[in-house]
CSV table of C-alpha atoms and ligand atoms in Angstrom, one decimal:
chain,number,residue,atom,x,y,z
A,259,MET,CA,78.4,110.6,94.3
A,260,GLU,CA,75.7,108.5,93.8
A,261,ASN,CA,77.5,105.3,91.4
A,262,LEU,CA,81.0,105.1,90.3
A,263,LEU,CA,80.3,104.1,86.8
A,264,THR,CA,83.0,106.3,85.3
A,265,ILE,CA,85.9,108.8,86.3
A,266,GLN,CA,83.3,111.2,84.3
A,267,ASP,CA,81.0,110.9,88.0
A,268,LEU,CA,83.9,112.4,90.2
A,269,GLY,CA,85.1,116.0,90.6
A,270,VAL,CA,88.1,117.1,91.3
A,271,LYS,CA,87.8,117.1,94.9
A,272,GLU,CA,85.8,114.0,95.0
A,273,ILE,CA,88.9,111.7,94.2
A,274,LYS,CA,91.1,114.3,96.9
A,275,GLU,CA,88.8,113.0,99.2
A,276,LEU,CA,88.7,109.5,97.9
A,277,PHE,CA,92.6,109.6,98.1
A,278,THR,CA,92.7,111.0,101.8
A,279,LEU,CA,90.2,108.3,102.9
A,280,THR,CA,92.4,105.3,101.1
A,281,THR,CA,95.6,106.5,102.7
A,282,GLU,CA,93.7,106.7,106.1
A,283,LEU,CA,92.6,103.3,105.1
A,284,LYS,CA,95.6,101.7,103.9
A,285,TYR,CA,97.0,103.1,107.4
A,286,LYS,CA,94.6,101.2,109.5
A,287,LYS,CA,94.5,98.1,107.3
A,288,ASN,CA,98.4,97.6,107.6
A,289,ASN,CA,98.7,98.6,111.5
A,290,GLY,CA,95.3,96.4,112.6
A,291,ILE,CA,93.3,99.5,113.4
A,292,GLU,CA,89.5,98.6,113.5
A,293,HIS,CA,87.7,100.6,110.4
A,294,LYS,CA,84.3,98.8,110.3
A,295,HIS,CA,82.2,101.5,108.3
A,296,LEU,CA,80.1,99.2,106.6
A,297,ALA,CA,79.3,96.7,109.5
A,298,GLY,CA,76.4,95.0,108.6
A,299,GLN,CA,76.3,95.8,105.0
A,300,SER,CA,76.0,93.6,102.0
A,301,LEU,CA,77.7,94.2,98.5
A,302,GLY,CA,77.0,92.4,95.2
A,303,LEU,CA,79.2,91.0,92.8
A,304,ILE,CA,78.4,90.6,89.1
A,305,PHE,CA,80.8,88.8,86.8
A,306,ALA,CA,80.4,88.1,83.3
A,307,LYS,CA,83.8,88.5,83.1
A,308,SER,CA,86.8,86.6,84.4
A,309,SER,CA,88.9,88.0,87.2
A,310,THR,CA,91.5,87.7,90.0
A,311,ARG,CA,92.4,91.6,91.5
A,312,THR,CA,88.7,92.7,91.2
A,313,ARG,CA,86.8,89.7,92.9
A,314,VAL,CA,89.6,89.4,95.5
A,315,SER,CA,90.3,93.3,96.8
A,316,PHE,CA,86.1,93.8,96.6
A,317,GLU,CA,85.6,90.4,98.5
A,318,THR,CA,88.0,91.6,101.1
A,319,GLY,CA,87.6,94.7,101.1
A,320,ILE,CA,83.9,94.6,102.2
A,321,TYR,CA,84.3,91.9,104.6
A,322,GLN,CA,87.6,94.4,106.2
A,323,LEU,CA,84.7,97.0,106.7
A,324,GLY,CA,82.4,94.7,108.7
A,325,GLY,CA,80.4,94.0,105.7
A,326,GLN,CA,79.9,90.7,103.4
A,327,GLY,CA,80.4,90.2,99.5
A,328,ILE,CA,78.6,87.9,97.5
A,329,PHE,CA,79.9,86.8,94.6
A,330,LEU,CA,77.6,86.4,91.1
A,331,SER,CA,78.8,85.3,88.1
A,332,SER,CA,76.3,86.4,85.8
A,333,ASP,CA,76.4,82.3,84.4
A,334,ASP,CA,74.6,81.7,87.7
A,335,ILE,CA,72.6,84.0,88.2
A,336,GLN,CA,68.7,84.3,86.7
A,337,LEU,CA,70.5,86.9,84.4
A,338,GLY,CA,72.5,84.6,82.4
A,339,ARG,CA,68.9,82.8,81.5
A,340,GLY,CA,67.8,86.1,80.0
A,341,GLU,CA,66.0,87.7,83.2
A,342,THR,CA,66.2,91.2,83.0
A,343,ILE,CA,69.1,94.0,84.2
A,344,ALA,CA,66.1,96.2,85.2
A,345,ASP,CA,64.9,93.2,87.1
A,346,THR,CA,67.9,91.9,88.5
A,347,ALA,CA,68.2,95.4,89.7
A,348,LYS,CA,65.3,95.7,91.2
A,349,ALA,CA,65.4,92.4,93.1
A,350,LEU,CA,69.2,92.9,93.9
A,351,SER,CA,68.4,96.6,95.7
A,352,ARG,CA,65.7,94.6,98.2
A,353,TYR,CA,68.6,92.7,99.6
A,354,LEU,CA,72.3,94.2,99.0
A,355,ASP,CA,73.5,97.9,99.8
A,356,GLY,CA,75.6,98.0,96.9
A,357,ILE,CA,76.4,96.4,93.3
A,358,MET,CA,79.8,96.0,91.7
A,359,ILE,CA,79.4,94.9,88.3
A,360,ARG,CA,82.1,93.2,85.7
A,361,THR,CA,80.4,93.2,82.2
A,362,PHE,CA,80.9,94.0,77.9
A,363,ALA,CA,78.5,96.8,77.3
A,364,GLN,CA,78.8,100.0,79.8
A,365,SER,CA,74.9,100.9,78.6
A,366,ASP,CA,74.7,97.6,80.7
A,367,VAL,CA,76.1,99.2,83.6
A,368,GLU,CA,74.0,102.5,83.3
A,369,GLU,CA,70.9,100.5,83.0
A,370,LEU,CA,71.6,98.5,86.2
A,371,ALA,CA,72.4,101.7,88.1
A,372,ALA,CA,69.5,103.5,86.6
A,373,ASN,CA,67.4,101.2,88.4
A,374,SER,CA,68.9,100.4,91.4
A,375,SER,CA,67.8,102.1,94.8
A,376,ILE,CA,71.3,101.1,95.8
A,377,PRO,CA,75.0,102.5,94.7
A,378,VAL,CA,76.6,100.6,91.3
A,379,ILE,CA,80.6,100.2,91.5
A,380,ASN,CA,81.7,99.7,87.4
A,381,GLY,CA,84.1,96.8,87.9
A,382,LEU,CA,85.0,97.0,84.3
A,383,THR,CA,83.4,97.3,81.0
A,384,ASP,CA,84.7,97.6,77.2
A,385,LEU,CA,84.6,101.0,77.6
A,386,TYR,CA,85.9,101.9,81.4
A,387,HIS,CA,87.9,100.4,84.1
A,388,PRO,CA,87.7,103.1,86.7
A,389,CYS,CA,88.5,101.8,90.3
A,390,GLN,CA,91.7,100.5,88.3
A,391,ALA,CA,92.5,104.0,87.0
A,392,LEU,CA,91.8,105.5,90.6
A,393,ALA,CA,94.2,103.3,92.0
A,394,ASP,CA,96.6,103.8,89.5
A,395,LEU,CA,96.4,107.9,90.0
A,396,PHE,CA,96.5,107.2,93.5
A,397,THR,CA,99.6,104.8,93.1
A,398,ILE,CA,101.4,107.4,91.2
A,399,GLN,CA,101.1,109.6,93.7
A,400,GLU,CA,101.9,107.7,96.3
A,401,LYS,CA,105.3,106.7,94.1
A,402,LYS,CA,106.1,110.2,92.9
A,403,GLY,CA,104.3,112.8,95.6
A,404,ASN,CA,102.2,114.9,93.2
A,405,LEU,CA,100.1,114.4,89.8
A,406,ARG,CA,99.9,117.4,88.5
A,407,GLU,CA,103.8,118.5,87.4
A,408,LEU,CA,103.9,114.3,85.9
A,409,LYS,CA,103.7,112.8,82.7
A,410,LEU,CA,101.8,109.8,81.9
A,411,THR,CA,102.5,107.9,78.7
A,412,TYR,CA,100.5,104.8,77.7
A,413,ILE,CA,101.5,102.5,75.1
A,414,GLY,CA,99.2,100.2,73.7
A,415,ASP,CA,95.7,99.5,72.5
A,416,GLY,CA,93.4,102.4,73.3
A,417,ASN,CA,90.7,100.1,75.4
A,418,ASN,CA,88.9,100.9,78.7
A,419,MET,CA,92.3,101.3,80.7
A,420,ALA,CA,93.5,104.0,78.2
A,421,HIS,CA,90.3,106.0,78.3
A,422,SER,CA,89.6,106.0,82.2
A,423,LEU,CA,93.8,107.0,82.3
A,424,LEU,CA,92.5,109.5,79.6
A,425,LEU,CA,89.7,111.1,82.3
A,426,GLY,CA,91.4,110.8,85.1
A,427,ALA,CA,94.5,112.6,83.7
A,428,ALA,CA,92.4,114.9,82.7
A,429,LYS,CA,90.4,115.7,86.1
A,430,VAL,CA,93.5,115.4,88.2
A,431,GLY,CA,95.9,118.0,85.9
A,432,MET,CA,98.3,115.6,84.7
A,433,ASP,CA,100.2,115.2,81.2
A,434,ILE,CA,98.8,112.2,79.2
A,435,SER,CA,100.6,111.1,75.9
A,436,ILE,CA,98.4,107.6,74.2
A,437,ALA,CA,100.2,106.1,71.4
A,438,SER,CA,98.3,103.2,69.5
A,439,PRO,CA,98.4,102.0,66.1
A,440,LYS,CA,96.2,103.4,63.5
A,441,ASN,CA,92.9,102.4,64.4
A,442,TYR,CA,93.4,101.4,67.8
A,443,GLU,CA,93.3,104.5,69.4
A,444,PRO,CA,91.1,105.8,72.0
A,445,GLN,CA,87.5,106.9,70.9
A,446,GLU,CA,87.3,110.1,69.6
A,447,ASP,CA,84.3,111.5,71.5
A,448,ILE,CA,86.5,110.7,75.1
A,449,ILE,CA,89.2,112.9,73.4
A,450,THR,CA,87.5,115.4,73.2
A,451,THR,CA,85.4,115.3,76.1
A,452,SER,CA,88.8,114.8,78.4
A,453,GLU,CA,90.0,117.6,76.1
A,454,LYS,CA,87.1,119.8,77.6
A,455,ILE,CA,88.2,119.1,81.1
A,456,SER,CA,91.7,119.2,80.1
A,457,GLU,CA,91.3,123.0,79.8
A,458,ASP,CA,90.7,123.6,83.7
A,459,SER,CA,92.8,121.6,84.6
A,460,GLY,CA,95.9,122.3,82.7
A,461,SER,CA,96.5,118.8,81.4
A,462,GLU,CA,97.9,118.6,78.4
A,463,ILE,CA,96.8,115.7,76.1
A,464,GLU,CA,98.4,113.5,72.9
A,465,ILE,CA,97.4,111.1,71.0
A,466,THR,CA,99.8,109.8,68.6
A,467,ASN,CA,100.5,106.3,66.7
A,468,ASP,CA,104.2,107.1,67.2
A,469,PRO,CA,105.3,105.3,70.7
A,470,LYS,CA,109.0,106.7,70.8
A,471,LEU,CA,107.3,110.0,70.7
A,472,ALA,CA,104.8,109.7,73.5
A,473,VAL,CA,107.2,108.5,75.7
A,474,LYS,CA,109.7,111.2,76.1
A,475,GLU,CA,109.9,112.5,79.3
A,476,ALA,CA,107.3,110.3,80.7
A,477,ASP,CA,107.4,109.9,84.3
A,478,VAL,CA,105.2,107.1,84.2
A,479,VAL,CA,104.9,104.3,81.8
A,480,TYR,CA,101.8,102.9,81.4
A,481,THR,CA,100.7,99.7,79.2
A,482,ASP,CA,97.7,96.8,79.0
A,483,VAL,CA,97.3,93.7,77.4
A,484,TRP,CA,97.2,93.8,73.3
A,485,ALA,CA,93.8,91.9,73.5
A,486,SER,CA,91.4,92.2,76.0
A,487,MET,CA,88.7,89.8,77.7
A,488,GLY,CA,86.3,89.7,74.3
A,489,ASP,CA,89.2,90.0,71.8
A,490,GLU,CA,90.7,86.8,72.0
A,491,ASP,CA,89.5,85.6,68.7
A,492,GLU,CA,92.4,88.7,67.5
A,493,ALA,CA,94.6,87.7,69.9
A,494,GLU,CA,97.6,86.6,67.0
A,495,GLU,CA,96.2,89.1,64.5
A,496,ARG,CA,96.9,91.9,67.0
A,497,LYS,CA,100.5,90.6,68.2
A,498,LYS,CA,101.7,91.6,64.9
A,499,ILE,CA,100.1,95.1,64.4
A,500,PHE,CA,101.2,96.0,67.8
A,501,LYS,CA,104.5,94.7,67.5
A,502,ASP,CA,106.6,98.0,68.0
A,503,TYR,CA,104.4,98.7,71.0
A,504,GLN,CA,106.4,96.6,73.2
A,505,VAL,CA,107.5,98.5,76.5
A,506,ASN,CA,111.1,97.2,77.1
A,507,ASN,CA,114.2,98.7,78.2
A,508,GLU,CA,114.5,100.8,75.1
A,509,MET,CA,111.5,101.8,75.6
A,510,MET,CA,111.8,102.7,78.7
A,511,GLU,CA,115.1,104.7,78.3
A,512,LEU,CA,113.6,107.1,76.6
A,513,ALA,CA,111.1,108.3,79.0
A,514,ALA,CA,112.3,110.9,82.2
A,515,ALA,CA,114.9,110.0,84.8
A,516,ASN,CA,113.5,107.1,87.3
A,517,PRO,CA,110.7,106.9,85.2
A,518,VAL,CA,107.9,104.1,87.2
A,519,PHE,CA,106.2,101.2,85.4
A,520,LEU,CA,102.7,100.5,85.4
A,521,HIS,CA,100.5,97.6,84.8
A,522,CYS,CA,96.9,97.2,85.2
A,523,LEU,CA,97.6,93.1,85.3
A,524,PRO,CA,97.1,90.5,83.8
A,525,ALA,CA,100.4,90.9,82.0
A,526,HIS,CA,102.1,88.9,78.9
A,527,ARG,CA,105.3,89.3,79.3
A,528,GLY,CA,107.2,89.2,76.0
A,529,GLU,CA,104.1,90.7,73.8
A,530,GLU,CA,102.9,94.3,75.8
A,531,VAL,CA,106.1,94.1,77.9
A,532,THR,CA,109.0,92.3,78.9
A,533,ALA,CA,109.8,90.5,81.6
A,534,GLU,CA,113.2,92.9,82.1
A,535,VAL,CA,110.9,96.1,82.3
A,536,ILE,CA,107.6,94.8,84.4
A,537,ASP,CA,110.0,92.6,86.6
A,538,GLY,CA,112.6,95.2,86.9
A,539,GLU,CA,113.5,97.8,89.5
A,540,ASN,CA,111.2,100.6,88.1
A,541,SER,CA,108.1,98.6,87.9
A,542,VAL,CA,105.5,99.0,91.4
A,543,VAL,CA,102.4,96.8,89.7
A,544,PHE,CA,102.1,95.0,92.6
A,545,ASP,CA,101.8,97.9,95.1
A,546,GLN,CA,99.4,99.1,92.0
A,547,ALA,CA,97.6,95.7,92.4
A,548,GLU,CA,97.2,96.2,96.6
A,549,ASN,CA,96.3,99.7,96.4
A,550,ARG,CA,92.9,98.3,94.9
A,551,LEU,CA,92.2,97.3,97.9
A,552,HIS,CA,92.6,100.4,99.8
A,553,LEU,CA,90.8,103.0,96.9
A,554,GLN,CA,88.1,100.5,96.4
A,555,LYS,CA,87.1,100.4,100.6
A,556,SER,CA,87.1,103.8,100.1
A,557,ILE,CA,84.7,103.9,97.2
A,558,MET,CA,82.7,101.6,99.1
A,559,VAL,CA,82.4,104.2,102.1
A,560,GLN,CA,82.1,107.1,99.8
A,561,LEU,CA,79.2,105.3,98.8
A,562,MET,CA,77.7,102.8,101.2
A,563,ASN,CA,77.8,104.6,104.3
A,564,ASN,CA,74.7,106.8,104.3
A,565,ASN,CA,72.3,104.1,103.6
B,247,CP,N1,93.4,94.9,86.3
B,247,CP,C1,92.5,93.9,87.0
B,247,CP,O1,91.6,94.3,87.0
B,247,CP,O2,92.4,92.7,87.0
B,247,CP,P1,91.1,91.8,87.2
B,247,CP,O3,91.1,91.6,86.0
B,247,CP,O4,92.5,90.0,87.7
B,247,CP,O5,90.5,91.9,88.1
B,248,NVA,N1,92.4,95.8,78.8
B,248,NVA,C1,91.7,94.7,80.0
B,248,NVA,C2,91.8,95.1,81.4
B,248,NVA,C3,91.9,93.5,82.1
B,248,NVA,C4,92.0,94.4,83.6
B,248,NVA,C5,90.6,93.9,79.4
B,248,NVA,O1,89.6,94.6,79.2
B,248,NVA,O2,91.0,92.7,79.7
């Protein structure tokens, strides 16, 4: 693995290794055991969109590994004034040991990686959110003890989260059902890729417009905001289109026994999820948020240790 631009960059074996190292790093962090695997290394963090979890988990993560994080708001660096992605990548490669980037177009992340001599990590684009999906799979494994025998149901926008969860579930052999309103389904080419991957893993994939059908026998119920970053202008219109796609108690009752509820956060109570569900006993959203830290430390060690 040279970069983490999408879950497709990882094989099943690499995902397993990532999770084993995540468990070890989590144990060390929670027991005060030193783990400075990246002493003296620097990670640049380019943000063209807002963030709470991604920024703080990467910055504290690299610090705990013995290195430093440098926050680079795209408004403040020359990239925001028209410097090319390629020149930015080449210059940053002379200073840093790794770059994390959160931006709009996946192609910009790919261009950055193509012109960098250091690893690039996708911290969210309009198309994918691989670090989140990997932390989610790790969380599910922690809570349920396995991944293969399970069914994850994602209800909502067929967006970056849906895409990364779809690819991730297909890789690890977990069944996945996605229910989105018409015209908001996941991208066709990503569905096709996931179906191809699932031929080897045995994962069953269902894409539907019917949330009640999708949630049947789900071990994991997942949702995300109805209007992602960049979709703010459509927020009011989307509230009407997505109103039957709310994860509430009635929806949770259709799932399997003891389902866990996941949400990447930030959440909008009363829209995609009710307060009873996200603040209820099945919700593991803050364990999920915590695992971003441990999982991303594992990614950084795997990618940056050889520099
Ligand atoms: N889930 C997630 O990526 O959160 P932030 O937008 O706060 O980073
Ligand atoms: N789909 C959301 C995820 C936020 C972590 C967005 O892109 O805004």
